[in-house]
Amino acid sequence: MGGPSRAPESKPDARRRVVKAVVIIVLVLVLLVVVMAMAGGGGHGPGRHS
């Protein structure tokens, strides 16, 4: 039971890296949703049931 341990995320460089990774993941997911919506989404939606 030594002193308080610091998590690696507490360093500014590590935090910046984590934020950058999260932003990239979110952008990729948004881009994937947009591409799927433009491609038709597999025939789902209200037009399919008419």
CSV table of N, CA and C in Angstrom, one decimal:
chain,number,residue,atom,x,y,z
A,1,MET,N,0.8,-1.2,0.0
A,1,MET,CA,0.0,0.0,0.0
A,1,MET,C,0.9,1.2,0.0
A,2,GLY,N,1.5,1.5,-1.1
A,2,GLY,CA,2.3,2.7,-1.3
A,2,GLY,C,1.4,3.9,-1.5
A,3,GLY,N,2.0,4.8,-2.2
A,3,GLY,CA,1.3,6.1,-2.5
A,3,GLY,C,0.2,5.8,-3.5
A,4,PRO,N,-0.5,6.9,-3.8
A,4,PRO,CA,-1.6,6.7,-4.7
A,4,PRO,C,-1.1,6.5,-6.1
A,5,SER,N,-1.6,5.5,-6.8
A,5,SER,CA,-1.2,5.2,-8.2
A,5,SER,C,-1.9,6.0,-9.2
A,6,ARG,N,-1.2,6.5,-10.2
A,6,ARG,CA,-1.9,7.3,-11.2
A,6,ARG,C,-2.2,6.4,-12.4
A,7,ALA,N,-3.3,6.5,-12.9
A,7,ALA,CA,-3.7,5.8,-14.1
A,7,ALA,C,-3.0,6.4,-15.3
A,8,PRO,N,-2.7,5.6,-16.3
A,8,PRO,CA,-2.0,6.1,-17.5
A,8,PRO,C,-2.8,7.2,-18.2
A,9,GLU,N,-4.1,7.1,-18.1
A,9,GLU,CA,-5.0,8.1,-18.8
A,9,GLU,C,-4.9,9.5,-18.1
A,10,SER,N,-4.2,9.6,-17.0
A,10,SER,CA,-4.1,10.9,-16.3
A,10,SER,C,-3.1,11.8,-16.9
A,11,LYS,N,-2.2,11.3,-17.8
A,11,LYS,CA,-1.2,12.1,-18.5
A,11,LYS,C,-1.9,12.8,-19.7
A,12,PRO,N,-1.5,14.0,-19.9
A,12,PRO,CA,-2.1,14.8,-21.0
A,12,PRO,C,-2.0,14.0,-22.4
A,13,ASP,N,-0.8,13.5,-22.7
A,13,ASP,CA,-0.6,12.8,-24.0
A,13,ASP,C,-1.5,11.6,-24.1
A,14,ALA,N,-1.6,10.8,-23.0
A,14,ALA,CA,-2.5,9.6,-23.1
A,14,ALA,C,-3.9,10.0,-23.2
A,15,ARG,N,-4.4,11.0,-22.5
A,15,ARG,CA,-5.7,11.5,-22.6
A,15,ARG,C,-6.0,12.0,-24.0
A,16,ARG,N,-5.1,12.7,-24.6
A,16,ARG,CA,-5.3,13.2,-26.0
A,16,ARG,C,-5.4,12.0,-27.0
A,17,ARG,N,-4.6,11.0,-26.7
A,17,ARG,CA,-4.7,9.8,-27.6
A,17,ARG,C,-6.0,9.1,-27.5
A,18,VAL,N,-6.6,9.0,-26.2
A,18,VAL,CA,-7.9,8.4,-26.0
A,18,VAL,C,-9.0,9.2,-26.7
A,19,VAL,N,-8.9,10.5,-26.5
A,19,VAL,CA,-10.0,11.3,-27.1
A,19,VAL,C,-9.9,11.2,-28.6
A,20,LYS,N,-8.7,11.2,-29.2
A,20,LYS,CA,-8.6,11.1,-30.6
A,20,LYS,C,-9.1,9.7,-31.1
A,21,ALA,N,-8.9,8.7,-30.4
A,21,ALA,CA,-9.4,7.3,-30.8
A,21,ALA,C,-10.9,7.3,-30.7
A,22,VAL,N,-11.5,7.9,-29.7
A,22,VAL,CA,-12.9,7.9,-29.6
A,22,VAL,C,-13.6,8.8,-30.7
A,23,VAL,N,-13.0,9.9,-31.0
A,23,VAL,CA,-13.5,10.7,-32.1
A,23,VAL,C,-13.4,9.9,-33.4
A,24,ILE,N,-12.3,9.2,-33.7
A,24,ILE,CA,-12.2,8.5,-34.9
A,24,ILE,C,-13.2,7.4,-35.0
A,25,ILE,N,-13.5,6.7,-33.9
A,25,ILE,CA,-14.5,5.6,-33.8
A,25,ILE,C,-15.9,6.2,-34.1
A,26,VAL,N,-16.2,7.3,-33.5
A,26,VAL,CA,-17.5,7.9,-33.7
A,26,VAL,C,-17.7,8.3,-35.2
A,27,LEU,N,-16.6,8.9,-35.8
A,27,LEU,CA,-16.7,9.3,-37.2
A,27,LEU,C,-16.9,8.2,-38.1
A,28,VAL,N,-16.2,7.1,-37.8
A,28,VAL,CA,-16.3,5.9,-38.6
A,28,VAL,C,-17.8,5.3,-38.5
A,29,LEU,N,-18.3,5.3,-37.3
A,29,LEU,CA,-19.7,4.8,-37.1
A,29,LEU,C,-20.7,5.7,-37.9
A,30,VAL,N,-20.5,7.0,-37.8
A,30,VAL,CA,-21.4,7.9,-38.5
A,30,VAL,C,-21.3,7.7,-40.0
A,31,LEU,N,-20.1,7.6,-40.5
A,31,LEU,CA,-19.9,7.4,-41.9
A,31,LEU,C,-20.6,6.1,-42.3
A,32,LEU,N,-20.4,5.0,-41.5
A,32,LEU,CA,-21.1,3.7,-41.8
A,32,LEU,C,-22.6,3.9,-41.9
A,33,VAL,N,-23.2,4.6,-41.0
A,33,VAL,CA,-24.6,4.8,-41.0
A,33,VAL,C,-25.1,5.5,-42.2
A,34,VAL,N,-24.3,6.6,-42.6
A,34,VAL,CA,-24.6,7.4,-43.8
A,34,VAL,C,-24.5,6.5,-45.0
A,35,VAL,N,-23.5,5.7,-45.2
A,35,VAL,CA,-23.3,4.9,-46.3
A,35,VAL,C,-24.4,3.8,-46.4
A,36,MET,N,-24.8,3.3,-45.3
A,36,MET,CA,-25.9,2.3,-45.3
A,36,MET,C,-27.2,2.9,-45.7
A,37,ALA,N,-27.5,4.1,-45.2
A,37,ALA,CA,-28.7,4.8,-45.5
A,37,ALA,C,-28.7,5.2,-47.0
A,38,MET,N,-27.6,5.6,-47.6
A,38,MET,CA,-27.6,5.9,-49.0
A,38,MET,C,-27.7,4.6,-49.9
A,39,ALA,N,-27.2,3.5,-49.4
A,39,ALA,CA,-27.3,2.3,-50.1
A,39,ALA,C,-28.6,1.6,-50.1
A,40,GLY,N,-29.5,2.1,-49.3
A,40,GLY,CA,-30.9,1.5,-49.2
A,40,GLY,C,-31.2,0.8,-47.9
A,41,GLY,N,-30.2,0.4,-47.2
A,41,GLY,CA,-30.4,-0.2,-45.9
A,41,GLY,C,-31.0,-1.6,-45.9
A,42,GLY,N,-30.9,-2.3,-47.1
A,42,GLY,CA,-31.4,-3.7,-47.1
A,42,GLY,C,-32.9,-3.8,-47.3
A,43,GLY,N,-33.6,-2.8,-47.8
A,43,GLY,CA,-35.0,-3.0,-48.0
A,43,GLY,C,-35.9,-2.8,-46.9
A,44,HIS,N,-35.5,-2.2,-45.8
A,44,HIS,CA,-36.3,-1.9,-44.7
A,44,HIS,C,-37.0,-0.5,-44.8
A,45,GLY,N,-38.1,-0.3,-44.1
A,45,GLY,CA,-38.7,0.9,-44.2
A,45,GLY,C,-40.2,0.8,-44.6
A,46,PRO,N,-40.9,2.0,-44.5
A,46,PRO,CA,-42.3,1.9,-44.8
A,46,PRO,C,-42.7,1.6,-46.2
A,47,GLY,N,-41.8,1.9,-47.2
A,47,GLY,CA,-42.1,1.6,-48.6
A,47,GLY,C,-42.1,0.1,-48.9
A,48,ARG,N,-41.5,-0.7,-48.1
A,48,ARG,CA,-41.4,-2.1,-48.3
A,48,ARG,C,-42.8,-2.8,-48.0
A,49,HIS,N,-43.6,-2.2,-47.2
A,49,HIS,CA,-44.9,-2.8,-46.8
A,49,HIS,C,-46.1,-2.4,-47.6
A,50,SER,N,-45.9,-1.7,-48.7
A,50,SER,CA,-47.0,-1.2,-49.4
A,50,SER,C,-47.3,-2.1,-50.6
